[in-house]
mmCIF file of C-alpha atoms and ligand atoms in Angstrom:
data_model
loop_
_atom_site.group_PDB
_atom_site.id
_atom_site.type_symbol
_atom_site.label_atom_id
_atom_site.label_comp_id
_atom_site.label_asym_id
_atom_site.label_seq_id
_atom_site.Cartn_x
_atom_site.Cartn_y
_atom_site.Cartn_z
ATOM 1 C CA UNK A 1 173.254 39.127 198.092
ATOM 2 C CA UNK A 2 173.142 35.779 199.301
ATOM 3 C CA UNK A 3 174.856 33.129 201.552
ATOM 4 C CA UNK A 4 176.084 34.617 204.665
ATOM 5 C CA UNK A 5 175.636 38.123 203.356
ATOM 6 C CA UNK A 6 172.808 40.739 203.487
ATOM 7 C CA UNK A 7 172.968 44.205 202.257
ATOM 8 C CA UNK A 8 172.110 46.569 204.826
ATOM 9 C CA UNK A 9 169.844 48.341 202.240
ATOM 10 C CA UNK A 10 167.222 45.805 202.124
ATOM 11 C CA UNK A 11 166.647 45.580 206.223
ATOM 12 C CA UNK A 12 162.964 45.612 206.656
ATOM 13 C CA UNK A 13 161.032 46.600 209.928
ATOM 14 C CA UNK A 14 160.111 43.334 210.964
ATOM 15 C CA UNK A 15 163.823 41.892 210.335
ATOM 16 C CA UNK A 16 165.275 40.527 213.416
ATOM 17 C CA UNK A 17 168.977 41.569 214.345
ATOM 18 C CA UNK A 18 171.479 40.341 216.650
ATOM 19 C CA UNK A 19 173.994 43.007 217.956
ATOM 20 C CA UNK A 20 177.428 41.971 219.113
ATOM 21 C CA UNK A 21 179.761 44.687 221.079
ATOM 22 C CA UNK A 22 182.936 42.942 220.807
ATOM 23 C CA UNK A 23 182.426 39.414 221.409
ATOM 24 C CA UNK A 24 179.489 39.890 223.521
ATOM 25 C CA UNK A 25 175.666 40.140 222.692
ATOM 26 C CA UNK A 26 172.965 42.884 223.660
ATOM 27 C CA UNK A 27 170.354 41.153 225.246
ATOM 28 C CA UNK A 28 167.092 43.103 226.589
ATOM 29 C CA UNK A 29 164.841 41.182 228.979
ATOM 30 C CA UNK A 30 166.329 37.942 228.213
ATOM 31 C CA UNK A 31 165.956 38.096 224.585
ATOM 32 C CA UNK A 32 168.993 38.280 222.279
ATOM 33 C CA UNK A 33 166.798 39.264 218.754
ATOM 34 C CA UNK A 34 166.085 42.650 218.083
ATOM 35 C CA UNK A 35 163.547 44.037 215.676
ATOM 36 C CA UNK A 36 164.971 46.290 213.060
ATOM 37 C CA UNK A 37 162.522 49.030 214.353
ATOM 38 C CA UNK A 38 163.953 48.837 217.739
ATOM 39 C CA UNK A 39 167.403 49.868 216.691
ATOM 40 C CA UNK A 40 168.611 53.159 215.700
ATOM 41 C CA UNK A 41 170.539 53.580 212.354
ATOM 42 C CA UNK A 42 173.700 54.723 213.986
ATOM 43 C CA UNK A 43 174.164 51.448 215.812
ATOM 44 C CA UNK A 44 173.942 49.459 212.710
ATOM 45 C CA UNK A 45 177.789 49.742 211.640
ATOM 46 C CA UNK A 46 178.236 47.881 208.517
ATOM 47 C CA UNK A 47 176.892 48.386 205.114
ATOM 48 C CA UNK A 48 177.086 44.350 204.419
ATOM 49 C CA UNK A 49 175.649 42.452 207.671
ATOM 50 C CA UNK A 50 176.247 38.912 207.987
ATOM 51 C CA UNK A 51 173.020 36.408 207.993
ATOM 52 C CA UNK A 52 172.590 33.537 209.900
ATOM 53 C CA UNK A 53 169.473 31.058 208.756
ATOM 54 C CA UNK A 54 168.032 28.490 211.190
ATOM 55 C CA UNK A 55 164.904 26.679 211.408
ATOM 56 C CA UNK A 56 164.020 28.177 208.019
ATOM 57 C CA UNK A 57 164.280 31.897 209.114
ATOM 58 C CA UNK A 58 166.833 34.535 208.601
ATOM 59 C CA UNK A 59 168.749 36.628 211.345
ATOM 60 C CA UNK A 60 170.795 39.480 210.503
ATOM 61 C CA UNK A 61 173.803 40.237 212.548
ATOM 62 C CA UNK A 62 176.069 43.425 212.950
ATOM 63 C CA UNK A 63 178.409 44.782 215.272
ATOM 64 C CA UNK A 64 177.319 47.796 217.272
ATOM 65 C CA UNK A 65 179.644 50.525 219.331
ATOM 66 C CA UNK A 66 180.594 50.451 222.781
ATOM 67 C CA UNK A 67 177.911 51.849 225.039
ATOM 68 C CA UNK A 68 175.080 50.749 222.850
ATOM 69 C CA UNK A 69 173.637 48.797 225.604
ATOM 70 C CA UNK A 70 173.124 52.294 227.988
ATOM 71 C CA UNK A 71 171.406 53.987 225.018
ATOM 72 C CA UNK A 72 168.905 50.876 224.245
ATOM 73 C CA UNK A 73 168.407 50.322 228.007
ATOM 74 C CA UNK A 74 169.858 46.346 227.517
ATOM 75 C CA UNK A 75 172.740 44.539 228.907
ATOM 76 C CA UNK A 76 175.733 42.784 227.406
ATOM 77 C CA UNK A 77 176.029 38.875 228.052
ATOM 78 C CA UNK A 78 178.557 36.283 226.975
ATOM 79 C CA UNK A 79 178.119 33.620 224.493
ATOM 80 C CA UNK A 80 178.516 31.260 226.693
ATOM 81 C CA UNK A 81 175.751 32.732 229.195
ATOM 82 C CA UNK A 82 173.153 32.853 226.374
ATOM 83 C CA UNK A 83 173.840 29.499 225.512
ATOM 84 C CA UNK A 84 173.778 27.930 228.879
ATOM 85 C CA UNK A 85 170.337 30.173 229.844
ATOM 86 C CA UNK A 86 168.705 30.207 226.142
ATOM 87 C CA UNK A 87 168.887 26.697 225.165
ATOM 88 C CA UNK A 88 169.764 25.169 221.763
ATOM 89 C CA UNK A 89 168.064 27.993 219.546
ATOM 90 C CA UNK A 90 169.709 30.740 221.105
ATOM 91 C CA UNK A 91 173.199 28.352 221.152
ATOM 92 C CA UNK A 92 172.906 28.004 217.493
ATOM 93 C CA UNK A 93 171.901 31.101 216.086
ATOM 94 C CA UNK A 94 174.483 33.301 218.256
ATOM 95 C CA UNK A 95 176.731 30.733 218.131
ATOM 96 C CA UNK A 96 176.685 30.808 214.190
ATOM 97 C CA UNK A 97 176.772 34.596 214.203
ATOM 98 C CA UNK A 98 179.617 34.690 216.275
ATOM 99 C CA UNK A 99 181.568 32.403 214.048
ATOM 100 C CA UNK A 100 180.881 34.270 211.213
ATOM 101 C CA UNK A 101 181.696 37.151 212.443
ATOM 102 C CA UNK A 102 185.104 36.199 213.432
ATOM 103 C CA UNK A 103 185.833 34.638 209.979
ATOM 104 C CA UNK A 104 184.601 37.969 208.460
ATOM 105 C CA UNK A 105 186.649 40.057 210.459
ATOM 106 C CA UNK A 106 189.815 38.200 210.135
ATOM 107 C CA UNK A 107 189.677 37.434 206.208
ATOM 108 C CA UNK A 108 189.462 41.082 205.236
ATOM 109 C CA UNK A 109 192.737 40.879 203.353
ATOM 110 C CA UNK A 110 194.014 37.946 201.162
ATOM 111 C CA UNK A 111 196.299 35.873 203.231
ATOM 112 C CA UNK A 112 198.433 35.007 199.791
ATOM 113 C CA UNK A 113 198.670 38.569 198.096
ATOM 114 C CA UNK A 114 197.403 40.940 200.924
ATOM 115 C CA UNK A 115 194.675 42.465 198.647
ATOM 116 C CA UNK A 116 191.191 43.555 200.285
ATOM 117 C CA UNK A 117 188.826 40.696 199.972
ATOM 118 C CA UNK A 118 184.928 40.746 198.860
ATOM 119 C CA UNK A 119 182.112 38.433 199.161
ATOM 120 C CA UNK A 120 181.950 36.008 196.063
ATOM 121 C CA UNK A 121 178.825 35.475 194.166
ATOM 122 C CA UNK A 122 177.860 32.546 196.182
ATOM 123 C CA UNK A 123 178.040 34.638 199.376
ATOM 124 C CA UNK A 124 179.647 31.776 201.174
ATOM 125 C CA UNK A 125 183.032 32.584 200.665
ATOM 126 C CA UNK A 126 185.274 36.073 200.695
ATOM 127 C CA UNK A 127 186.996 36.216 197.508
ATOM 128 C CA UNK A 128 190.327 37.948 196.409
ATOM 129 C CA UNK A 129 189.708 39.536 192.888
ATOM 130 C CA UNK A 130 193.552 39.700 192.338
ATOM 131 C CA UNK A 131 194.867 36.161 192.844
ATOM 132 C CA UNK A 132 191.359 34.704 192.582
ATOM 133 C CA UNK A 133 191.671 33.045 196.150
ATOM 134 C CA UNK A 134 188.613 32.325 198.140
ATOM 135 C CA UNK A 135 188.512 32.001 201.735
ATOM 136 C CA UNK A 136 185.452 29.806 203.562
ATOM 137 C CA UNK A 137 184.627 29.892 207.072
ATOM 138 C CA UNK A 138 186.924 27.470 208.842
ATOM 139 C CA UNK A 139 185.659 24.830 211.056
ATOM 140 C CA UNK A 140 188.221 23.044 213.527
ATOM 141 C CA UNK A 141 187.246 19.412 213.803
ATOM 142 C CA UNK A 142 187.900 18.257 217.502
ATOM 143 C CA UNK A 143 187.102 14.653 218.837
ATOM 144 C CA UNK A 144 185.450 14.315 222.293
ATOM 145 C CA UNK A 145 185.382 10.672 224.065
ATOM 146 C CA UNK A 146 183.963 8.985 226.971
ATOM 147 C CA UNK A 147 186.761 6.205 228.229
ATOM 148 C CA UNK A 148 184.386 3.709 229.719
ATOM 149 C CA UNK A 149 184.816 0.111 231.581
ATOM 150 C CA UNK A 150 181.885 -1.766 232.487
ATOM 151 C CA UNK A 151 180.293 0.131 235.515
ATOM 152 C CA UNK A 152 183.005 2.842 235.452
ATOM 153 C CA UNK A 153 183.769 5.935 233.220
ATOM 154 C CA UNK A 154 187.220 8.159 233.097
ATOM 155 C CA UNK A 155 186.154 11.712 233.864
ATOM 156 C CA UNK A 156 188.920 14.706 234.190
ATOM 157 C CA UNK A 157 188.929 18.258 235.036
ATOM 158 C CA UNK A 158 190.915 20.353 232.376
ATOM 159 C CA UNK A 159 193.914 22.316 234.040
ATOM 160 C CA UNK A 160 193.267 25.689 231.891
ATOM 161 C CA UNK A 161 189.679 26.060 232.131
ATOM 162 C CA UNK A 162 188.944 25.622 235.562
ATOM 163 C CA UNK A 163 185.814 24.250 235.235
ATOM 164 C CA UNK A 164 183.764 23.359 238.487
ATOM 165 C CA UNK A 165 182.524 19.846 236.817
ATOM 166 C CA UNK A 166 184.387 16.683 235.718
ATOM 167 C CA UNK A 167 184.191 15.918 232.064
ATOM 168 C CA UNK A 168 185.237 14.044 228.858
ATOM 169 C CA UNK A 169 188.537 14.079 227.236
ATOM 170 C CA UNK A 170 188.869 16.056 224.234
ATOM 171 C CA UNK A 171 191.312 17.538 221.646
ATOM 172 C CA UNK A 172 191.773 18.810 218.347
ATOM 173 C CA UNK A 173 192.578 16.677 215.183
ATOM 174 C CA UNK A 174 195.871 17.024 213.838
ATOM 175 C CA UNK A 175 196.626 17.453 210.096
ATOM 176 C CA UNK A 176 196.793 13.566 208.727
ATOM 177 C CA UNK A 177 194.946 12.066 211.480
ATOM 178 C CA UNK A 178 191.527 10.234 211.508
ATOM 179 C CA UNK A 179 189.489 11.239 214.190
ATOM 180 C CA UNK A 180 189.862 7.594 215.632
ATOM 181 C CA UNK A 181 193.781 8.400 215.634
ATOM 182 C CA UNK A 182 192.936 11.596 217.384
ATOM 183 C CA UNK A 183 191.039 9.616 220.440
ATOM 184 C CA UNK A 184 193.751 6.962 220.743
ATOM 185 C CA UNK A 185 196.648 9.840 220.665
ATOM 186 C CA UNK A 186 194.784 12.136 223.054
ATOM 187 C CA UNK A 187 193.708 9.330 225.483
ATOM 188 C CA UNK A 188 197.345 8.159 225.947
ATOM 189 C CA UNK A 189 198.466 11.840 226.125
ATOM 190 C CA UNK A 190 196.068 13.286 228.656
ATOM 191 C CA UNK A 191 195.843 10.258 231.115
ATOM 192 C CA UNK A 192 198.380 7.590 229.783
ATOM 193 C CA UNK A 193 195.845 4.984 228.933
ATOM 194 C CA UNK A 194 195.498 2.539 225.944
ATOM 195 C CA UNK A 195 191.790 2.375 224.583
ATOM 196 C CA UNK A 196 190.513 -0.707 222.620
ATOM 197 C CA UNK A 197 187.186 -0.441 220.612
ATOM 198 C CA UNK A 198 186.121 3.209 219.452
ATOM 199 C CA UNK A 199 182.410 3.957 218.753
ATOM 200 C CA UNK A 200 181.015 7.099 217.142
ATOM 201 C CA UNK A 201 178.049 8.584 219.328
ATOM 202 C CA UNK A 202 177.135 12.316 217.556
ATOM 203 C CA UNK A 203 178.415 15.517 216.597
ATOM 204 C CA UNK A 204 177.704 19.184 217.527
ATOM 205 C CA UNK A 205 178.944 22.206 216.465
ATOM 206 C CA UNK A 206 180.812 24.379 219.210
ATOM 207 C CA UNK A 207 181.235 27.905 218.701
ATOM 208 C CA UNK A 208 184.390 28.483 221.088
ATOM 209 C CA UNK A 209 185.366 29.819 218.735
ATOM 210 C CA UNK A 210 184.472 27.259 216.069
ATOM 211 C CA UNK A 211 184.965 23.620 216.734
ATOM 212 C CA UNK A 212 183.124 20.641 215.448
ATOM 213 C CA UNK A 213 182.980 18.363 218.191
ATOM 214 C CA UNK A 214 182.670 14.651 217.302
ATOM 215 C CA UNK A 215 181.811 12.395 220.183
ATOM 216 C CA UNK A 216 183.040 8.824 220.841
ATOM 217 C CA UNK A 217 182.970 6.015 223.391
ATOM 218 C CA UNK A 218 186.501 4.264 223.871
ATOM 219 C CA UNK A 219 186.763 0.874 225.639
ATOM 220 C CA UNK A 220 189.544 1.073 228.489
ATOM 221 C CA UNK A 221 192.214 -1.640 227.579
ATOM 222 C CA UNK A 222 195.159 -1.032 229.815
ATOM 223 C CA UNK A 223 197.284 1.456 231.596
ATOM 224 C CA UNK A 224 197.430 3.391 234.838
ATOM 225 C CA UNK A 225 196.084 7.074 234.903
ATOM 226 C CA UNK A 226 198.665 9.806 234.839
ATOM 227 C CA UNK A 227 197.272 12.960 234.258
ATOM 228 C CA UNK A 228 199.312 15.060 231.877
ATOM 229 C CA UNK A 229 200.978 17.957 233.498
ATOM 230 C CA UNK A 230 199.466 21.525 232.585
ATOM 231 C CA UNK A 231 196.618 19.662 230.860
ATOM 232 C CA UNK A 232 194.821 17.526 233.195
ATOM 233 C CA UNK A 233 194.420 18.618 236.548
ATOM 234 C CA UNK A 234 192.987 15.636 237.848
ATOM 235 C CA UNK A 235 191.624 12.316 236.043
ATOM 236 C CA UNK A 236 189.882 9.238 237.695
ATOM 237 C CA UNK A 237 187.697 6.561 237.330
ATOM 238 C CA UNK A 238 184.020 7.152 238.523
ATOM 239 C CA UNK A 239 181.139 4.366 239.436
ATOM 240 C CA UNK A 240 178.023 5.356 237.194
ATOM 241 C CA UNK A 241 176.261 5.291 240.414
ATOM 242 C CA UNK A 242 178.246 7.957 242.097
ATOM 243 C CA UNK A 243 179.068 10.536 239.500
ATOM 244 C CA UNK A 244 180.611 14.219 240.675
ATOM 245 C CA UNK A 245 179.329 17.036 238.848
ATOM 246 C CA UNK A 246 179.293 16.796 235.195
ATOM 247 C CA UNK A 247 178.314 18.872 232.281
ATOM 248 C CA UNK A 248 174.587 19.260 231.078
ATOM 249 C CA UNK A 249 173.502 16.935 228.398
ATOM 250 C CA UNK A 250 171.009 19.582 227.281
ATOM 251 C CA UNK A 251 173.624 21.799 225.851
ATOM 252 C CA UNK A 252 177.008 19.786 225.408
ATOM 253 C CA UNK A 253 177.840 16.425 223.814
ATOM 254 C CA UNK A 254 180.141 15.705 226.746
ATOM 255 C CA UNK A 255 177.185 15.662 228.834
ATOM 256 C CA UNK A 256 175.255 13.719 226.527
ATOM 257 C CA UNK A 257 178.077 11.275 226.091
ATOM 258 C CA UNK A 258 177.737 10.583 229.891
ATOM 259 C CA UNK A 259 173.894 10.388 230.274
ATOM 260 C CA UNK A 260 173.576 8.287 227.275
ATOM 261 C CA UNK A 261 175.938 5.926 228.768
ATOM 262 C CA UNK A 262 174.907 5.903 232.372
ATOM 263 C CA UNK A 263 171.600 5.118 231.360
ATOM 264 C CA UNK A 264 172.245 2.303 229.380
ATOM 265 C CA UNK A 265 174.302 0.701 232.065
ATOM 266 C CA UNK A 266 171.537 1.200 234.943
HETATM 267 ZN ZN1 ZN B 301 195.034 37.576 196.879
#
């Protein structure tokens, strides 16, 4: 099999495996990759495993039963902690694995006719033989934007996630919108400001659960800040020389947007 799938029969001793228990990942001594020989047969649940390719290497992914951590003298960690502690490689490999497992689990049956799906010939879709629909992994595009006004930038705290840091505004792209439309709409909805020029900066795959974050700068045009109740707990202008705690530029496009702007302005 090719694409996102791998047959358990083809497993070799040296193959590296990621084991998920629910949405947590099995880790031993800080390492999330297991060699085939370290994992007893009974802990590899499916006949068909998910395959993640990264940097020219393949990693195999499977779900393991509850309690496996005790048998293997290991611990379970969340994708978020693995990402913040393990850096970019951990985030991309485990993030992709998590997204593909979710897609596989939620598309076992056809949404049109209810029949069981199977991997298609390319291995990149789940396919319904009865009505011939293919279901590809879904990526949800979002925008994340730093509103800027010379030496000050707009930072906010989300009301729902209760993060300890201040960050950029963000939102999902709605049906029919361009990314730039979403930037203008979200800034207006979340803090009641109008923005002028919008500049694309960079994008990032964000596996919570399956977003593609498109990072932008948006120039402030007019208005007074009014945080959207229930969405934004706090939003304000911050001088680039006196910033509060912001996300790490190493793992998030939000942190990178802020760091890049501040460096350019100083
Ligand atoms: Zn069908």
